[in-house]
Amino acid sequence: MYRIGELSALYDIKADTLRFYEKHGLLSPSSRSDSGYRLYNQDDSERLKFILRAKAVGFSLNDIADLLSIEVDKSNRACAEVKGLVDTKLEQVEAKLAELQHFATSLKSLSNTCCGGPDSAEHCSILEALESSDQHIIAKKEQHHFSHSGHKD
Amino acid sequence: MYRIGELSALYDIKADTLRFYEKHGLLSPSSRSDSGYRLYNQDDSERLKFILRAKAVGFSLNDIADLLSIEVDKSNRACAEVKGLVDTKLEQVEAKLAELQHFATSLKSLSNTCCGGPDSAEHCSILEALESSDQHIIAKKEQHHFSHSGHKD
DNA sequence: CTTGACCTTGGATTAAACTCTAAGGTTTAT
DNA sequence: ATAAACCTTAGAGTTTAATCCAAGGTCAAG
């Protein structure tokens, strides 16, 4: 059992943020002490971890509430309805994943070509890296033109 | 060349948002018409695409300004300094990627077990799916216990 | 040569997500 | 038993990222 200060310290957020999440239906402590202190258990902590993760990858608190609502009314809700919600979110997550992979590729190629690379300062720009990243793969393919195995990402 | 209304329509944002980005140093039109209209070229459009992508995966406008600054002062900046900035962002991107992959896995397993699956309504929760997703992989591994090849994501 | 749909500016307003303040009750340590 | 460090509430203030508004200039069509 954590008190509000302990839980907030654990995730490096303010106690106020936890009260804010409670007020907005995202996370309520599973119990209270005799004197009214919030008491969070391990499940509450996991739920908070989920909220913070989802937030970090660009979901709004409303989005997150949607996702968490899947848990709240478990058996009440028709399974097909749940599946719809999940699949919608999954599409969003996969779109974000694609964006991020694109990003990561560009940043990596930028990091490599920028320092130590032969053309160093010439194209030190993320935008150029983003634009050239696809052609980069093609160019690489052309270099060892005796192999044409199925490419994998 | 796009005028502000055209470019904003292209990305389904408000013209005001473009003026806002300009005021905050994120994106300036490469030129102006005689009458003072903003004129955006293809590079500006690419830059905007980058901003919107980065925003969608949870970067703040400040973060994005940092990333874009790599382009702005290309040759002015020491290459090692640029690399530092890029690598920091790359770490953030990869952390986000890991989160999202975890997310996607959980949502998929949720979508599968929830509807049609044998234990249907029993654990219709993202939190449960998130918690169990790792064990799920282990469980799956145990099923075909004659192979112990290097796992790939 | 004016009507309507654009554009300009600066400043006000909104919404989301905190973050802080005030006034007071609780717990732990001396 | 009292100070320091917690906790409670309600509500005000801040930051970020737009979004809207007002007053006026510009441009293509009739």
Short mmCIF file of C-alpha atoms (C1' of nucleotides) in Angstrom, two decimals:
data_model
loop_
_atom_site.label_atom_id
_atom_site.label_comp_id
_atom_site.label_asym_id
_atom_site.label_seq_id
_atom_site.Cartn_x
_atom_site.Cartn_y
_atom_site.Cartn_z
CA MET A 1 0.00 0.00 0.00
CA TYR A 2 1.28 3.41 -1.02
CA ARG A 3 0.22 6.79 0.26
CA ILE A 4 -0.12 9.57 -2.28
CA GLY A 5 3.34 10.97 -1.58
CA GLU A 6 4.97 7.55 -1.91
CA LEU A 7 3.26 6.68 -5.17
CA SER A 8 3.97 10.09 -6.68
CA ALA A 9 7.63 9.83 -5.67
CA LEU A 10 7.78 6.36 -7.25
CA TYR A 11 6.82 7.74 -10.64
CA ASP A 12 8.37 11.18 -10.24
CA ILE A 13 5.10 13.07 -10.53
CA LYS A 14 3.32 15.46 -8.17
CA ALA A 15 0.77 14.29 -5.61
CA ASP A 16 -1.49 16.88 -7.19
CA THR A 17 -1.31 15.01 -10.47
CA LEU A 18 -2.68 11.90 -8.77
CA ARG A 19 -5.55 13.90 -7.28
CA PHE A 20 -6.14 15.36 -10.73
CA TYR A 21 -6.26 11.89 -12.30
CA GLU A 22 -8.69 10.79 -9.61
CA LYS A 23 -10.97 13.77 -10.20
CA HIS A 24 -10.98 12.93 -13.90
CA GLY A 25 -11.77 9.27 -13.43
CA LEU A 26 -8.44 7.86 -14.52
CA LEU A 27 -7.14 6.43 -11.28
CA SER A 28 -8.77 6.12 -7.86
CA PRO A 29 -7.00 4.67 -4.84
CA SER A 30 -8.43 1.26 -3.99
CA SER A 31 -8.95 2.30 -0.37
CA ARG A 32 -8.63 5.07 2.20
CA SER A 33 -7.13 5.11 5.68
CA ASP A 34 -9.32 5.82 8.74
CA SER A 35 -8.21 9.43 8.55
CA GLY A 36 -9.10 9.65 4.84
CA TYR A 37 -5.64 9.23 3.31
CA ARG A 38 -5.58 7.71 -0.15
CA LEU A 39 -4.14 4.21 -0.18
CA TYR A 40 -2.94 2.81 -3.51
CA ASN A 41 -2.23 -0.89 -4.00
CA GLN A 42 -0.08 -2.67 -6.58
CA ASP A 43 -2.90 -2.73 -9.14
CA ASP A 44 -3.34 1.02 -8.78
CA SER A 45 0.36 1.40 -9.34
CA GLU A 46 0.21 -0.69 -12.53
CA ARG A 47 -2.71 1.38 -13.73
CA LEU A 48 -0.71 4.53 -13.15
CA LYS A 49 2.24 3.09 -15.04
CA PHE A 50 -0.10 2.43 -17.94
CA ILE A 51 -1.42 6.00 -17.87
CA LEU A 52 2.07 7.49 -17.87
CA ARG A 53 3.23 5.21 -20.67
CA ALA A 54 0.25 6.00 -22.84
CA LYS A 55 0.75 9.69 -22.19
CA ALA A 56 4.41 9.47 -23.17
CA VAL A 57 3.52 8.12 -26.59
CA GLY A 58 1.10 10.91 -27.34
CA PHE A 59 -2.29 9.74 -26.11
CA SER A 60 -4.47 12.35 -24.43
CA LEU A 61 -6.01 11.68 -21.03
CA ASN A 62 -9.33 11.23 -22.84
CA ASP A 63 -7.83 8.59 -25.11
CA ILE A 64 -6.41 6.87 -22.06
CA ALA A 65 -9.74 6.99 -20.26
CA ASP A 66 -11.25 5.24 -23.29
CA LEU A 67 -8.63 2.53 -23.11
CA LEU A 68 -9.04 2.09 -19.38
CA SER A 69 -12.82 1.96 -19.67
CA ILE A 70 -12.34 -1.38 -21.38
CA GLU A 71 -11.31 -2.69 -18.01
CA VAL A 72 -13.84 -0.91 -15.89
CA ASP A 73 -17.01 -2.34 -17.38
CA LYS A 74 -15.56 -5.70 -18.34
CA SER A 75 -18.57 -7.95 -18.47
CA ASN A 76 -21.16 -5.20 -18.94
CA ARG A 77 -20.07 -4.41 -22.41
CA ALA A 78 -20.64 -6.46 -25.51
CA CYS A 79 -17.44 -8.09 -26.62
CA ALA A 80 -17.78 -6.83 -30.19
CA GLU A 81 -18.02 -3.28 -28.89
CA VAL A 82 -14.83 -3.74 -26.88
CA LYS A 83 -13.10 -5.21 -29.92
CA GLY A 84 -14.09 -2.15 -31.95
CA LEU A 85 -12.55 0.18 -29.40
CA VAL A 86 -9.40 -1.88 -29.09
CA ASP A 87 -8.96 -2.16 -32.84
CA THR A 88 -9.39 1.59 -33.29
CA LYS A 89 -6.69 2.22 -30.72
CA LEU A 90 -4.52 -0.46 -32.26
CA GLU A 91 -4.66 1.35 -35.58
CA GLN A 92 -3.59 4.56 -33.85
CA VAL A 93 -0.75 2.76 -32.09
CA GLU A 94 0.44 1.19 -35.32
CA ALA A 95 0.34 4.54 -37.11
CA LYS A 96 2.43 6.01 -34.30
CA LEU A 97 4.79 3.04 -34.51
CA ALA A 98 5.32 3.61 -38.22
CA GLU A 99 6.02 7.30 -37.61
CA LEU A 100 8.50 6.51 -34.88
CA GLN A 101 10.31 3.88 -36.89
CA HIS A 102 10.68 6.39 -39.70
CA PHE A 103 11.98 8.85 -37.14
CA ALA A 104 14.42 6.44 -35.56
CA THR A 105 15.83 5.44 -38.95
CA SER A 106 16.36 9.07 -39.87
CA LEU A 107 17.98 9.95 -36.58
CA LYS A 108 20.29 6.96 -36.82
CA SER A 109 21.36 7.78 -40.36
CA LEU A 110 21.83 11.38 -39.29
CA SER A 111 23.97 10.35 -36.34
CA ASN A 112 26.09 8.13 -38.57
CA THR A 113 26.60 10.37 -41.58
CA CYS A 114 27.01 13.50 -39.49
CA CYS A 115 30.00 12.59 -37.40
CA GLY A 116 32.81 10.47 -38.67
CA GLY A 117 31.06 9.96 -41.97
CA PRO A 118 32.84 11.07 -45.14
CA ASP A 119 30.35 13.80 -46.06
CA SER A 120 30.14 14.98 -42.41
CA ALA A 121 28.71 18.48 -42.18
CA GLU A 122 27.29 18.46 -45.68
CA HIS A 123 23.83 17.24 -44.85
CA CYS A 124 23.47 17.61 -41.10
CA SER A 125 19.71 17.93 -41.17
CA ILE A 126 16.93 15.73 -39.92
CA LEU A 127 14.71 16.84 -42.74
CA GLU A 128 17.27 15.76 -45.31
CA ALA A 129 17.79 12.52 -43.42
CA LEU A 130 14.04 11.92 -43.37
CA GLU A 131 13.74 12.61 -47.07
CA SER A 132 16.79 10.60 -48.04
CA SER A 133 16.21 7.66 -45.72
CA ASP A 134 14.13 5.72 -48.23
CA GLN A 135 16.50 6.40 -51.09
CA HIS A 136 19.29 5.46 -48.74
CA ILE A 137 17.95 1.94 -48.55
CA ILE A 138 17.63 1.80 -52.31
CA ALA A 139 21.16 3.14 -52.76
CA LYS A 140 22.48 0.52 -50.36
CA LYS A 141 20.72 -2.19 -52.32
CA GLU A 142 22.36 -1.03 -55.55
CA GLN A 143 25.81 -1.22 -53.95
CA HIS A 144 25.90 -4.99 -53.53
CA HIS A 145 24.04 -5.81 -56.72
CA PHE A 146 24.67 -9.52 -56.68
CA SER A 147 22.17 -10.23 -53.91
CA HIS A 148 18.45 -9.76 -54.22
CA SER A 149 17.20 -11.52 -51.09
CA GLY A 150 13.88 -10.45 -49.56
CA HIS A 151 14.54 -7.35 -47.51
CA LYS A 152 13.42 -7.26 -43.93
CA ASP A 153 12.87 -4.21 -41.68
CA MET B 1 4.22 27.56 -53.86
CA TYR B 2 1.38 27.33 -51.38
CA ARG B 3 -0.47 30.16 -49.74
CA ILE B 4 -1.34 29.73 -46.08
CA GLY B 5 -4.86 28.52 -46.80
CA GLU B 6 -3.64 25.94 -49.29
CA LEU B 7 -0.93 24.53 -47.05
CA SER B 8 -3.23 24.38 -44.03
CA ALA B 9 -5.88 22.59 -46.12
CA LEU B 10 -3.23 20.13 -47.30
CA TYR B 11 -2.50 19.00 -43.74
CA ASP B 12 -5.96 19.59 -42.33
CA ILE B 13 -4.88 22.23 -39.85
CA LYS B 14 -5.92 25.85 -39.37
CA ALA B 15 -4.13 28.76 -41.04
CA ASP B 16 -3.85 30.15 -37.52
CA THR B 17 -1.77 27.16 -36.52
CA LEU B 18 0.75 27.98 -39.24
CA ARG B 19 0.98 31.57 -38.04
CA PHE B 20 1.40 30.21 -34.52
CA TYR B 21 4.27 27.94 -35.64
CA GLU B 22 5.88 30.88 -37.41
CA LYS B 23 5.65 33.09 -34.32
CA HIS B 24 7.31 30.34 -32.32
CA GLY B 25 10.14 29.77 -34.76
CA LEU B 26 9.09 26.35 -36.00
CA LEU B 27 8.19 27.13 -39.59
CA SER B 28 8.53 30.32 -41.63
CA PRO B 29 7.38 30.63 -45.22
CA SER B 30 10.38 30.77 -47.53
CA SER B 31 9.01 33.91 -49.17
CA ARG B 32 6.23 36.49 -49.27
CA SER B 33 4.19 37.86 -52.14
CA ASP B 34 4.34 41.57 -53.05
CA SER B 35 1.25 42.11 -50.97
CA GLY B 36 2.81 40.29 -48.00
CA TYR B 37 1.11 36.90 -48.34
CA ARG B 38 3.05 33.97 -46.93
CA LEU B 39 4.38 31.68 -49.65
CA TYR B 40 5.41 28.17 -48.65
CA ASN B 41 7.51 25.97 -50.94
CA GLN B 42 7.95 22.18 -51.01
CA ASP B 43 10.68 22.27 -48.36
CA ASP B 44 8.41 24.23 -46.05
CA SER B 45 5.75 21.61 -46.63
CA GLU B 46 8.18 18.82 -45.71
CA ARG B 47 9.17 20.70 -42.62
CA LEU B 48 5.53 20.98 -41.62
CA LYS B 49 5.01 17.27 -42.19
CA PHE B 50 7.92 16.62 -39.87
CA ILE B 51 6.45 18.89 -37.18
CA LEU B 52 3.06 17.21 -37.34
CA ARG B 53 4.58 13.74 -37.24
CA ALA B 54 6.75 14.55 -34.27
CA LYS B 55 3.77 16.06 -32.49
CA ALA B 56 1.68 12.94 -33.13
CA VAL B 57 4.21 10.77 -31.34
CA GLY B 58 4.27 12.90 -28.23
CA PHE B 59 7.01 15.46 -28.77
CA SER B 60 6.28 18.98 -27.55
CA LEU B 61 6.79 21.95 -29.83
CA ASN B 62 9.92 22.74 -27.82
CA ASP B 63 11.31 19.27 -28.45
CA ILE B 64 10.55 19.70 -32.12
CA ALA B 65 12.23 23.10 -32.22
CA ASP B 66 15.35 21.41 -30.78
CA LEU B 67 15.27 18.81 -33.52
CA LEU B 68 14.73 21.36 -36.24
CA SER B 69 17.52 23.58 -34.92
CA ILE B 70 19.89 20.88 -36.10
CA GLU B 71 19.02 21.94 -39.60
CA VAL B 72 18.97 25.67 -39.05
CA ASP B 73 22.55 26.17 -37.97
CA LYS B 74 24.03 23.32 -39.99
CA SER B 75 27.64 24.30 -40.41
CA ASN B 76 27.73 26.71 -37.49
CA ARG B 77 27.48 24.02 -34.93
CA ALA B 78 30.18 21.56 -33.97
CA CYS B 79 29.34 18.14 -35.31
CA ALA B 80 29.83 16.45 -31.95
CA GLU B 81 27.30 18.81 -30.45
CA VAL B 82 24.77 17.94 -33.13
CA LYS B 83 25.42 14.25 -32.58
CA GLY B 84 24.75 14.67 -28.88
CA LEU B 85 21.40 16.27 -29.55
CA VAL B 86 20.44 13.68 -32.12
CA ASP B 87 21.46 10.78 -29.90
CA THR B 88 19.47 12.15 -26.98
CA LYS B 89 16.39 12.38 -29.18
CA LEU B 90 17.10 8.96 -30.59
CA GLU B 91 17.05 7.51 -27.10
CA GLN B 92 13.68 9.17 -26.50
CA VAL B 93 12.34 7.85 -29.79
CA GLU B 94 13.53 4.34 -29.02
CA ALA B 95 11.97 4.46 -25.56
CA LYS B 96 8.70 5.50 -27.16
CA LEU B 97 9.06 2.74 -29.73
CA ALA B 98 9.50 0.15 -26.99
CA GLU B 99 6.42 1.48 -25.18
CA LEU B 100 4.36 1.39 -28.32
CA GLN B 101 5.47 -2.10 -29.27
CA HIS B 102 4.47 -3.26 -25.81
CA PHE B 103 1.16 -1.48 -26.30
CA ALA B 104 0.52 -2.93 -29.73
CA THR B 105 1.27 -6.45 -28.52
CA SER B 106 -1.15 -6.05 -25.65
CA LEU B 107 -3.89 -4.60 -27.79
CA LYS B 108 -3.49 -7.38 -30.31
CA SER B 109 -3.63 -10.10 -27.69
CA LEU B 110 -6.62 -8.34 -26.16
CA SER B 111 -8.38 -8.18 -29.49
CA ASN B 112 -7.71 -11.87 -30.09
CA THR B 113 -8.57 -13.33 -26.69
CA CYS B 114 -11.52 -11.04 -26.17
CA CYS B 115 -13.67 -12.00 -29.09
CA GLY B 116 -13.79 -15.48 -30.45
CA GLY B 117 -11.17 -16.65 -27.99
CA PRO B 118 -12.05 -19.46 -25.57
CA ASP B 119 -11.79 -17.35 -22.39
CA SER B 120 -13.60 -14.43 -24.06
CA ALA B 121 -14.97 -12.01 -21.47
CA GLU B 122 -12.80 -13.35 -18.67
CA HIS B 123 -9.87 -10.98 -19.04
CA CYS B 124 -11.11 -8.18 -21.26
CA SER B 125 -8.68 -5.65 -19.84
CA ILE B 126 -5.72 -3.85 -21.29
CA LEU B 127 -4.01 -3.84 -17.94
CA GLU B 128 -4.32 -7.61 -17.70
CA ALA B 129 -3.19 -7.94 -21.30
CA LEU B 130 -0.21 -5.69 -20.62
CA GLU B 131 0.73 -7.66 -17.53
CA SER B 132 0.24 -11.03 -19.13
CA SER B 133 1.79 -10.22 -22.50
CA ASP B 134 5.31 -11.14 -21.39
CA GLN B 135 4.18 -14.36 -19.74
CA HIS B 136 2.19 -15.01 -22.88
CA ILE B 137 5.38 -15.17 -24.89
CA ILE B 138 6.95 -17.45 -22.30
CA ALA B 139 3.88 -19.66 -22.31
CA LYS B 140 4.01 -19.83 -26.10
CA LYS B 141 7.68 -20.76 -25.94
CA GLU B 142 6.92 -23.60 -23.54
CA GLN B 143 4.38 -25.00 -25.97
CA HIS B 144 6.93 -25.92 -28.63
CA HIS B 145 9.74 -26.83 -26.30
CA PHE B 146 12.00 -28.44 -28.88
CA SER B 147 13.16 -25.13 -30.37
CA HIS B 148 15.28 -22.58 -28.58
CA SER B 149 16.34 -20.35 -31.43
CA GLY B 150 17.17 -16.68 -30.86
CA HIS B 151 13.89 -14.83 -30.57
CA LYS B 152 13.20 -11.94 -32.89
CA ASP B 153 10.75 -9.03 -32.46
"C1'" DC C 1 -16.08 49.00 -59.01
"C1'" DT C 2 -17.96 46.42 -55.65
"C1'" DT C 3 -18.90 41.85 -53.40
"C1'" DG C 4 -17.00 37.97 -51.24
"C1'" DA C 5 -13.37 35.12 -50.19
"C1'" DC C 6 -9.10 35.45 -49.30
"C1'" DC C 7 -5.05 37.68 -46.71
"C1'" DT C 8 -2.64 40.84 -42.81
"C1'" DT C 9 -1.85 42.14 -37.68
"C1'" DG C 10 -2.28 42.00 -32.63
"C1'" DG C 11 -4.53 40.59 -28.87
"C1'" DA C 12 -8.29 37.80 -26.38
"C1'" DT C 13 -10.17 33.28 -25.49
"C1'" DT C 14 -10.24 28.31 -25.10
"C1'" DA C 15 -8.96 23.50 -23.69
"C1'" DA C 16 -6.01 20.21 -21.68
"C1'" DA C 17 -3.09 19.05 -18.15
"C1'" DC C 18 -1.30 20.22 -14.60
"C1'" DT C 19 0.40 23.11 -10.42
"C1'" DC C 20 -0.23 26.03 -6.68
"C1'" DT C 21 -2.63 28.34 -2.64
"C1'" DA C 22 -5.30 28.63 1.47
"C1'" DA C 23 -7.21 26.77 5.43
"C1'" DG C 24 -7.17 23.23 8.12
"C1'" DG C 25 -6.74 17.96 9.97
"C1'" DT C 26 -3.14 13.86 11.02
"C1'" DT C 27 1.11 11.47 12.21
"C1'" DT C 28 5.80 10.89 13.81
"C1'" DA C 29 9.59 12.23 16.51
"C1'" DT C 30 11.40 14.60 20.57
"C1'" DA D 1 2.16 18.08 23.51
"C1'" DT D 2 3.90 20.46 20.01
"C1'" DA D 3 6.69 21.18 15.69
"C1'" DA D 4 7.66 19.34 11.21
"C1'" DA D 5 6.10 16.88 7.71
"C1'" DC D 6 2.66 14.82 6.02
"C1'" DC D 7 -2.46 14.63 4.57
"C1'" DT D 8 -7.47 16.74 3.24
"C1'" DT D 9 -10.59 20.02 0.31
"C1'" DA D 10 -12.01 23.57 -3.03
"C1'" DG D 11 -10.68 26.65 -6.06
"C1'" DA D 12 -7.36 29.80 -8.44
"C1'" DG D 13 -3.28 30.21 -11.50
"C1'" DT D 14 0.04 28.50 -15.16
"C1'" DT D 15 1.68 26.43 -19.37
"C1'" DT D 16 1.15 24.61 -23.87
"C1'" DA D 17 -0.93 24.67 -28.08
"C1'" DA D 18 -3.91 26.28 -30.41
"C1'" DT D 19 -8.19 29.00 -31.98
"C1'" DC D 20 -10.96 33.02 -32.40
"C1'" DC D 21 -11.89 37.96 -33.13
"C1'" DA D 22 -11.65 42.69 -34.92
"C1'" DA D 23 -10.07 45.99 -38.05
"C1'" DG D 24 -8.47 46.44 -42.18
"C1'" DG D 25 -5.76 45.33 -46.94
"C1'" DT D 26 -5.91 42.30 -51.53
"C1'" DC D 27 -7.67 39.95 -55.47
"C1'" DA D 28 -10.65 37.43 -59.03
"C1'" DA D 29 -15.46 37.42 -60.91
"C1'" DG D 30 -19.51 39.72 -62.53
#
